[in-house]
């Protein structure tokens, strides 16, 4: 008897094929390093496909489009349940991070529905427009465990990328303070199944990666700033089962984050002892 895990990639719009390619490579890597679990990777476009998944990736793309199509496909509430009530491992990249945030700004009220799951506020398009896209070497401490693959800095690809501009307090129900802000939308956590979403969410947000260098750059350009105060932009966070990155590992050939995340999925499934046999 061997276990098979089904990992879905939300395939409504955006870079889902790229994620599937890296997931397959990451799974082969794990299997050549002694992992006996087999993985099935699948595109998710409807509720039935989502219900078969043990874990999910929400890719980069255009968060407004993904959320509109998800709403039309009747997927928004099932996605909220998947993330916040069933607490299945979910990873969002770029647009996916926006959708997994409890609050996002630079959005017209009513302009976009969020899934939520991460008690953070993201600033959409933080770095500007498409032409201001860039690549930066990232030092991601959680990738230390993947040094057998490489110990180079991780190539961070940022395309109209959001940043986490605030870690939000752990509150009952919806993030009310955020709801009152102009151009900010919040995830309607209260409507998730049985109103248990908030109680089920982990209360702690871990900062998993920052992009340093903004103050250093300002210094180099002659500004009088104290680089000692540099904290950097938060570009990766994790709250319990939910993981989000501002950048696009799926647009690189580097499998490390996919390997790390599949290990997280394996550990989470082991903890909840969801076993499937074939
Ligand atoms: N800023 C985009 C949005 O709002 C996300 C960009 C991306 O995923 N590359 O959806």
mmCIF file of C-alpha atoms and ligand atoms in Angstrom:
data_model
loop_
_atom_site.group_PDB
_atom_site.id
_atom_site.type_symbol
_atom_site.label_atom_id
_atom_site.label_comp_id
_atom_site.label_asym_id
_atom_site.label_seq_id
_atom_site.Cartn_x
_atom_site.Cartn_y
_atom_site.Cartn_z
ATOM 1 C CA UNK A 1 0.000 0.000 0.000
ATOM 2 C CA UNK A 2 1.413 3.345 -0.931
ATOM 3 C CA UNK A 3 0.026 6.780 -0.299
ATOM 4 C CA UNK A 4 -0.917 9.127 -3.117
ATOM 5 C CA UNK A 5 -1.350 12.826 -2.499
ATOM 6 C CA UNK A 6 -3.336 14.946 -4.906
ATOM 7 C CA UNK A 7 -1.969 18.446 -5.303
ATOM 8 C CA UNK A 8 -4.015 20.873 -7.367
ATOM 9 C CA UNK A 9 -3.082 24.069 -9.149
ATOM 10 C CA UNK A 10 -5.919 26.548 -9.616
ATOM 11 C CA UNK A 11 -6.081 26.807 -13.417
ATOM 12 C CA UNK A 12 -8.514 29.663 -14.055
ATOM 13 C CA UNK A 13 -5.887 32.081 -15.396
ATOM 14 C CA UNK A 14 -2.169 32.777 -15.034
ATOM 15 C CA UNK A 15 0.989 30.689 -14.681
ATOM 16 C CA UNK A 16 -0.544 27.351 -13.656
ATOM 17 C CA UNK A 17 1.278 25.183 -16.247
ATOM 18 C CA UNK A 18 4.621 26.476 -14.997
ATOM 19 C CA UNK A 19 3.738 25.416 -11.444
ATOM 20 C CA UNK A 20 2.770 21.940 -12.638
ATOM 21 C CA UNK A 21 6.132 21.522 -14.372
ATOM 22 C CA UNK A 22 8.087 22.500 -11.243
ATOM 23 C CA UNK A 23 5.859 20.364 -8.983
ATOM 24 C CA UNK A 24 6.645 17.305 -11.130
ATOM 25 C CA UNK A 25 10.360 18.034 -11.000
ATOM 26 C CA UNK A 26 10.197 18.623 -7.238
ATOM 27 C CA UNK A 27 8.338 15.327 -6.718
ATOM 28 C CA UNK A 28 10.971 13.412 -8.725
ATOM 29 C CA UNK A 29 13.660 15.027 -6.600
ATOM 30 C CA UNK A 30 11.900 13.950 -3.386
ATOM 31 C CA UNK A 31 11.352 10.442 -4.689
ATOM 32 C CA UNK A 32 15.015 10.108 -5.626
ATOM 33 C CA UNK A 33 15.760 11.119 -2.021
ATOM 34 C CA UNK A 34 13.706 8.401 -0.387
ATOM 35 C CA UNK A 35 10.148 9.800 -0.276
ATOM 36 C CA UNK A 36 7.806 6.912 -1.018
ATOM 37 C CA UNK A 37 4.586 8.908 -1.362
ATOM 38 C CA UNK A 38 3.386 9.338 -4.908
ATOM 39 C CA UNK A 39 1.901 12.575 -6.092
ATOM 40 C CA UNK A 40 -0.811 13.340 -8.537
ATOM 41 C CA UNK A 41 -0.798 16.891 -9.873
ATOM 42 C CA UNK A 42 -3.968 18.263 -11.321
ATOM 43 C CA UNK A 43 -5.478 21.424 -12.804
ATOM 44 C CA UNK A 44 -8.402 22.732 -10.753
ATOM 45 C CA UNK A 45 -11.267 24.517 -12.511
ATOM 46 C CA UNK A 46 -14.330 23.371 -10.610
ATOM 47 C CA UNK A 47 -15.578 22.329 -7.200
ATOM 48 C CA UNK A 48 -15.380 18.613 -7.910
ATOM 49 C CA UNK A 49 -11.697 18.863 -8.874
ATOM 50 C CA UNK A 50 -10.973 20.958 -5.772
ATOM 51 C CA UNK A 51 -12.662 18.423 -3.523
ATOM 52 C CA UNK A 52 -10.157 15.758 -4.625
ATOM 53 C CA UNK A 53 -7.139 17.874 -3.604
ATOM 54 C CA UNK A 54 -5.043 17.466 -0.473
ATOM 55 C CA UNK A 55 -3.227 20.738 -1.177
ATOM 56 C CA UNK A 56 -3.458 23.628 -3.635
ATOM 57 C CA UNK A 57 -1.357 26.261 -5.391
ATOM 58 C CA UNK A 58 -2.897 29.533 -6.550
ATOM 59 C CA UNK A 59 -0.619 30.865 -9.303
ATOM 60 C CA UNK A 60 0.477 34.315 -10.339
ATOM 61 C CA UNK A 61 -1.529 36.087 -12.986
ATOM 62 C CA UNK A 62 -4.195 38.716 -12.550
ATOM 63 C CA UNK A 63 -5.933 38.455 -9.191
ATOM 64 C CA UNK A 64 -9.029 40.373 -10.345
ATOM 65 C CA UNK A 65 -9.576 37.939 -13.212
ATOM 66 C CA UNK A 66 -8.879 34.845 -11.104
ATOM 67 C CA UNK A 67 -11.335 36.024 -8.466
ATOM 68 C CA UNK A 68 -14.046 36.876 -11.020
ATOM 69 C CA UNK A 69 -13.752 33.499 -12.737
ATOM 70 C CA UNK A 70 -13.660 31.732 -9.350
ATOM 71 C CA UNK A 71 -16.886 33.516 -8.380
ATOM 72 C CA UNK A 72 -18.539 32.556 -11.689
ATOM 73 C CA UNK A 73 -17.441 28.939 -11.239
ATOM 74 C CA UNK A 74 -18.925 28.812 -7.723
ATOM 75 C CA UNK A 75 -15.429 28.251 -6.372
ATOM 76 C CA UNK A 76 -15.002 31.147 -3.947
ATOM 77 C CA UNK A 77 -16.754 29.663 -0.926
ATOM 78 C CA UNK A 78 -15.337 26.150 -1.504
ATOM 79 C CA UNK A 79 -11.874 27.756 -1.739
ATOM 80 C CA UNK A 80 -12.455 29.617 1.555
ATOM 81 C CA UNK A 81 -13.509 26.368 3.191
ATOM 82 C CA UNK A 82 -10.505 24.536 1.717
ATOM 83 C CA UNK A 83 -8.079 27.129 3.094
ATOM 84 C CA UNK A 84 -9.681 28.301 6.329
ATOM 85 C CA UNK A 85 -11.953 25.540 7.594
ATOM 86 C CA UNK A 86 -10.390 22.337 6.232
ATOM 87 C CA UNK A 87 -6.986 24.017 6.648
ATOM 88 C CA UNK A 88 -5.415 22.222 3.723
ATOM 89 C CA UNK A 89 -1.950 23.390 2.665
ATOM 90 C CA UNK A 90 -2.302 26.237 0.181
ATOM 91 C CA UNK A 91 0.383 28.337 -1.470
ATOM 92 C CA UNK A 92 -0.254 31.527 -3.414
ATOM 93 C CA UNK A 93 2.305 33.194 -5.667
ATOM 94 C CA UNK A 94 1.904 36.897 -6.523
ATOM 95 C CA UNK A 95 -1.776 37.193 -7.562
ATOM 96 C CA UNK A 96 -2.273 34.052 -5.438
ATOM 97 C CA UNK A 97 -0.791 35.843 -2.402
ATOM 98 C CA UNK A 98 -3.215 38.740 -2.953
ATOM 99 C CA UNK A 99 -6.174 36.331 -3.019
ATOM 100 C CA UNK A 100 -5.014 34.556 0.155
ATOM 101 C CA UNK A 101 -4.711 37.808 2.128
ATOM 102 C CA UNK A 102 -7.416 38.917 4.549
ATOM 103 C CA UNK A 103 -7.028 42.494 3.271
ATOM 104 C CA UNK A 104 -5.688 44.075 0.100
ATOM 105 C CA UNK A 105 -5.471 47.705 -0.833
ATOM 106 C CA UNK A 106 -5.237 49.629 -4.093
ATOM 107 C CA UNK A 107 -8.493 47.971 -5.096
ATOM 108 C CA UNK A 108 -11.841 49.627 -5.755
ATOM 109 C CA UNK A 109 -14.432 48.630 -3.119
ATOM 110 C CA UNK A 110 -16.382 45.674 -4.439
ATOM 111 C CA UNK A 111 -13.822 45.293 -7.214
ATOM 112 C CA UNK A 112 -12.474 41.955 -6.150
ATOM 113 C CA UNK A 113 -13.267 39.107 -3.777
ATOM 114 C CA UNK A 114 -10.526 37.689 -1.590
ATOM 115 C CA UNK A 115 -10.280 34.134 -0.298
ATOM 116 C CA UNK A 116 -8.242 35.098 2.758
ATOM 117 C CA UNK A 117 -6.382 32.853 5.177
ATOM 118 C CA UNK A 118 -3.383 35.090 5.857
ATOM 119 C CA UNK A 119 -3.848 37.851 8.434
ATOM 120 C CA UNK A 120 -1.975 40.403 6.378
ATOM 121 C CA UNK A 121 -2.719 43.423 4.268
ATOM 122 C CA UNK A 122 -1.020 43.406 0.878
ATOM 123 C CA UNK A 123 -0.371 46.397 -1.273
ATOM 124 C CA UNK A 124 -1.129 45.389 -4.851
ATOM 125 C CA UNK A 125 1.316 46.399 -7.574
ATOM 126 C CA UNK A 126 3.647 47.704 -4.869
ATOM 127 C CA UNK A 127 6.633 48.002 -7.175
ATOM 128 C CA UNK A 128 4.735 49.701 -9.972
ATOM 129 C CA UNK A 129 3.727 48.619 -13.411
ATOM 130 C CA UNK A 130 4.749 45.746 -15.694
ATOM 131 C CA UNK A 131 7.770 47.674 -16.996
ATOM 132 C CA UNK A 132 9.074 47.968 -13.456
ATOM 133 C CA UNK A 133 9.330 44.200 -13.110
ATOM 134 C CA UNK A 134 12.675 42.950 -11.850
ATOM 135 C CA UNK A 135 14.674 40.004 -10.641
ATOM 136 C CA UNK A 136 16.460 40.013 -7.271
ATOM 137 C CA UNK A 137 18.649 37.512 -5.444
ATOM 138 C CA UNK A 138 16.790 36.471 -2.312
ATOM 139 C CA UNK A 139 18.196 35.059 0.869
ATOM 140 C CA UNK A 140 15.374 32.833 2.124
ATOM 141 C CA UNK A 141 16.362 31.257 5.454
ATOM 142 C CA UNK A 142 13.769 28.468 5.169
ATOM 143 C CA UNK A 143 15.585 27.116 2.094
ATOM 144 C CA UNK A 144 18.611 26.116 4.214
ATOM 145 C CA UNK A 145 17.034 22.653 4.332
ATOM 146 C CA UNK A 146 17.266 22.443 0.532
ATOM 147 C CA UNK A 147 21.040 23.000 0.315
ATOM 148 C CA UNK A 148 21.437 19.627 -1.377
ATOM 149 C CA UNK A 149 19.738 21.210 -4.398
ATOM 150 C CA UNK A 150 21.704 24.467 -4.300
ATOM 151 C CA UNK A 151 22.937 27.068 -1.840
ATOM 152 C CA UNK A 152 22.824 29.950 -4.250
ATOM 153 C CA UNK A 153 20.495 32.866 -3.435
ATOM 154 C CA UNK A 154 16.987 32.224 -4.773
ATOM 155 C CA UNK A 155 16.166 34.058 -8.029
ATOM 156 C CA UNK A 156 13.129 36.180 -7.128
ATOM 157 C CA UNK A 157 11.063 37.224 -10.148
ATOM 158 C CA UNK A 158 8.812 40.198 -9.328
ATOM 159 C CA UNK A 159 6.123 41.169 -11.865
ATOM 160 C CA UNK A 160 3.685 43.871 -10.707
ATOM 161 C CA UNK A 161 4.278 42.222 -7.378
ATOM 162 C CA UNK A 162 2.430 42.882 -4.125
ATOM 163 C CA UNK A 163 4.168 43.230 -0.761
ATOM 164 C CA UNK A 164 2.854 42.501 2.691
ATOM 165 C CA UNK A 165 2.630 45.992 4.115
ATOM 166 C CA UNK A 166 1.051 45.036 7.429
ATOM 167 C CA UNK A 167 0.662 41.979 9.615
ATOM 168 C CA UNK A 168 -2.879 42.224 10.965
ATOM 169 C CA UNK A 169 -4.016 41.451 14.500
ATOM 170 C CA UNK A 170 -5.692 38.129 15.134
ATOM 171 C CA UNK A 171 -9.327 39.161 15.554
ATOM 172 C CA UNK A 172 -12.725 37.494 15.710
ATOM 173 C CA UNK A 173 -14.599 37.557 12.447
ATOM 174 C CA UNK A 174 -13.727 39.952 9.701
ATOM 175 C CA UNK A 175 -10.830 42.452 9.809
ATOM 176 C CA UNK A 176 -13.134 45.377 10.677
ATOM 177 C CA UNK A 177 -10.444 48.066 10.933
ATOM 178 C CA UNK A 178 -9.345 47.231 7.415
ATOM 179 C CA UNK A 179 -12.895 47.227 6.102
ATOM 180 C CA UNK A 180 -13.226 50.905 6.982
ATOM 181 C CA UNK A 181 -10.217 51.952 4.907
ATOM 182 C CA UNK A 182 -10.633 53.455 1.460
ATOM 183 C CA UNK A 183 -9.652 51.294 -1.522
ATOM 184 C CA UNK A 184 -9.184 48.272 0.711
ATOM 185 C CA UNK A 185 -11.105 45.015 0.429
ATOM 186 C CA UNK A 186 -11.258 42.285 3.048
ATOM 187 C CA UNK A 187 -11.994 38.574 2.894
ATOM 188 C CA UNK A 188 -15.474 37.835 4.250
ATOM 189 C CA UNK A 189 -14.298 35.220 6.723
ATOM 190 C CA UNK A 190 -17.630 35.163 8.510
ATOM 191 C CA UNK A 191 -19.348 33.567 5.571
ATOM 192 C CA UNK A 192 -17.121 30.510 5.512
ATOM 193 C CA UNK A 193 -18.760 27.256 6.557
ATOM 194 C CA UNK A 194 -20.300 27.256 10.059
ATOM 195 C CA UNK A 195 -18.612 30.586 10.829
ATOM 196 C CA UNK A 196 -15.695 28.567 12.152
ATOM 197 C CA UNK A 197 -13.104 29.953 9.782
ATOM 198 C CA UNK A 198 -11.509 32.446 12.153
ATOM 199 C CA UNK A 199 -11.402 30.047 15.063
ATOM 200 C CA UNK A 200 -9.744 27.420 12.878
ATOM 201 C CA UNK A 201 -7.020 29.705 11.507
ATOM 202 C CA UNK A 202 -3.613 29.618 13.092
ATOM 203 C CA UNK A 203 -3.046 32.824 15.046
ATOM 204 C CA UNK A 204 0.547 33.384 14.077
ATOM 205 C CA UNK A 205 1.953 34.916 10.892
ATOM 206 C CA UNK A 206 5.588 34.011 10.189
ATOM 207 C CA UNK A 207 7.640 36.336 8.013
ATOM 208 C CA UNK A 208 9.508 33.935 5.717
ATOM 209 C CA UNK A 209 11.380 36.394 3.524
ATOM 210 C CA UNK A 210 12.180 40.060 3.046
ATOM 211 C CA UNK A 211 13.603 42.028 0.174
ATOM 212 C CA UNK A 212 16.311 44.258 1.622
ATOM 213 C CA UNK A 213 18.035 47.096 -0.046
ATOM 214 C CA UNK A 214 15.539 49.893 -0.515
ATOM 215 C CA UNK A 215 17.247 52.152 2.032
ATOM 216 C CA UNK A 216 20.673 51.124 0.817
ATOM 217 C CA UNK A 217 19.643 52.151 -2.669
ATOM 218 C CA UNK A 218 18.358 55.487 -1.347
ATOM 219 C CA UNK A 219 21.695 55.997 0.460
ATOM 220 C CA UNK A 220 23.621 55.288 -2.698
ATOM 221 C CA UNK A 221 21.557 57.933 -4.435
ATOM 222 C CA UNK A 222 22.602 60.486 -1.825
ATOM 223 C CA UNK A 223 19.642 60.397 0.562
ATOM 224 C CA UNK A 224 20.381 60.747 4.279
ATOM 225 C CA UNK A 225 18.816 57.581 5.635
ATOM 226 C CA UNK A 226 19.917 55.277 8.384
ATOM 227 C CA UNK A 227 20.415 51.873 6.769
ATOM 228 C CA UNK A 228 20.519 50.376 10.267
ATOM 229 C CA UNK A 229 16.767 50.826 10.342
ATOM 230 C CA UNK A 230 16.364 48.749 7.233
ATOM 231 C CA UNK A 231 13.685 46.147 7.686
ATOM 232 C CA UNK A 232 12.949 45.421 4.054
ATOM 233 C CA UNK A 233 9.744 44.614 2.225
ATOM 234 C CA UNK A 234 7.997 41.460 3.381
ATOM 235 C CA UNK A 235 7.771 39.172 0.371
ATOM 236 C CA UNK A 236 7.000 35.752 1.894
ATOM 237 C CA UNK A 237 4.693 34.828 4.793
ATOM 238 C CA UNK A 238 3.212 31.694 6.331
ATOM 239 C CA UNK A 239 0.294 31.327 8.703
ATOM 240 C CA UNK A 240 -0.346 27.717 9.639
ATOM 241 C CA UNK A 241 -1.321 25.907 6.446
ATOM 242 C CA UNK A 242 -1.237 29.029 4.254
ATOM 243 C CA UNK A 243 1.928 30.203 2.487
ATOM 244 C CA UNK A 244 2.320 33.210 0.205
ATOM 245 C CA UNK A 245 5.117 34.665 -1.900
ATOM 246 C CA UNK A 246 5.164 38.004 -3.748
ATOM 247 C CA UNK A 247 7.398 36.580 -6.418
ATOM 248 C CA UNK A 248 7.100 33.801 -9.003
ATOM 249 C CA UNK A 249 9.239 30.692 -8.338
ATOM 250 C CA UNK A 250 7.231 29.036 -11.137
ATOM 251 C CA UNK A 251 8.861 31.353 -13.652
ATOM 252 C CA UNK A 252 12.338 30.087 -12.769
ATOM 253 C CA UNK A 253 13.986 26.685 -13.150
ATOM 254 C CA UNK A 254 14.718 26.552 -9.407
ATOM 255 C CA UNK A 255 12.759 23.757 -7.708
ATOM 256 C CA UNK A 256 13.758 24.533 -4.117
ATOM 257 C CA UNK A 257 10.579 26.255 -2.932
ATOM 258 C CA UNK A 258 8.415 23.589 -4.589
ATOM 259 C CA UNK A 259 10.500 20.870 -2.893
ATOM 260 C CA UNK A 260 10.218 22.653 0.467
ATOM 261 C CA UNK A 261 6.462 23.189 0.069
ATOM 262 C CA UNK A 262 5.790 19.546 -0.924
ATOM 263 C CA UNK A 263 7.622 18.548 2.269
ATOM 264 C CA UNK A 264 5.296 20.881 4.194
ATOM 265 C CA UNK A 265 2.344 19.193 2.486
ATOM 266 C CA UNK A 266 3.670 15.750 3.423
ATOM 267 C CA UNK A 267 4.130 16.846 7.047
ATOM 268 C CA UNK A 268 0.654 18.427 7.212
ATOM 269 C CA UNK A 269 -1.036 15.369 5.750
ATOM 270 C CA UNK A 270 0.909 13.171 8.174
ATOM 271 C CA UNK A 271 -0.326 15.337 11.067
ATOM 272 C CA UNK A 272 -3.980 15.105 10.088
ATOM 273 C CA UNK A 273 -3.405 11.459 9.080
ATOM 274 C CA UNK A 274 -5.371 11.756 5.876
ATOM 275 C CA UNK A 275 -4.360 8.527 4.207
ATOM 276 C CA UNK A 276 -5.401 7.287 0.867
ATOM 277 C CA UNK A 277 -4.441 3.931 -0.426
ATOM 278 C CA UNK A 278 -4.293 2.633 -3.929
HETATM 279 N N1 LIG B 1 -0.519 42.724 -9.277
HETATM 280 C C1 LIG B 1 -1.171 41.640 -9.927
HETATM 281 C C2 LIG B 1 -2.611 41.484 -9.432
HETATM 282 O O1 LIG B 1 -3.159 42.343 -8.867
HETATM 283 C C3 LIG B 1 -0.449 40.340 -9.685
HETATM 284 C C4 LIG B 1 0.686 40.231 -10.621
HETATM 285 C C5 LIG B 1 1.226 38.858 -10.801
HETATM 286 O O2 LIG B 1 0.660 37.836 -10.363
HETATM 287 N N2 LIG B 1 2.318 38.806 -11.507
HETATM 288 O O3 LIG B 1 -3.201 40.472 -9.657
#
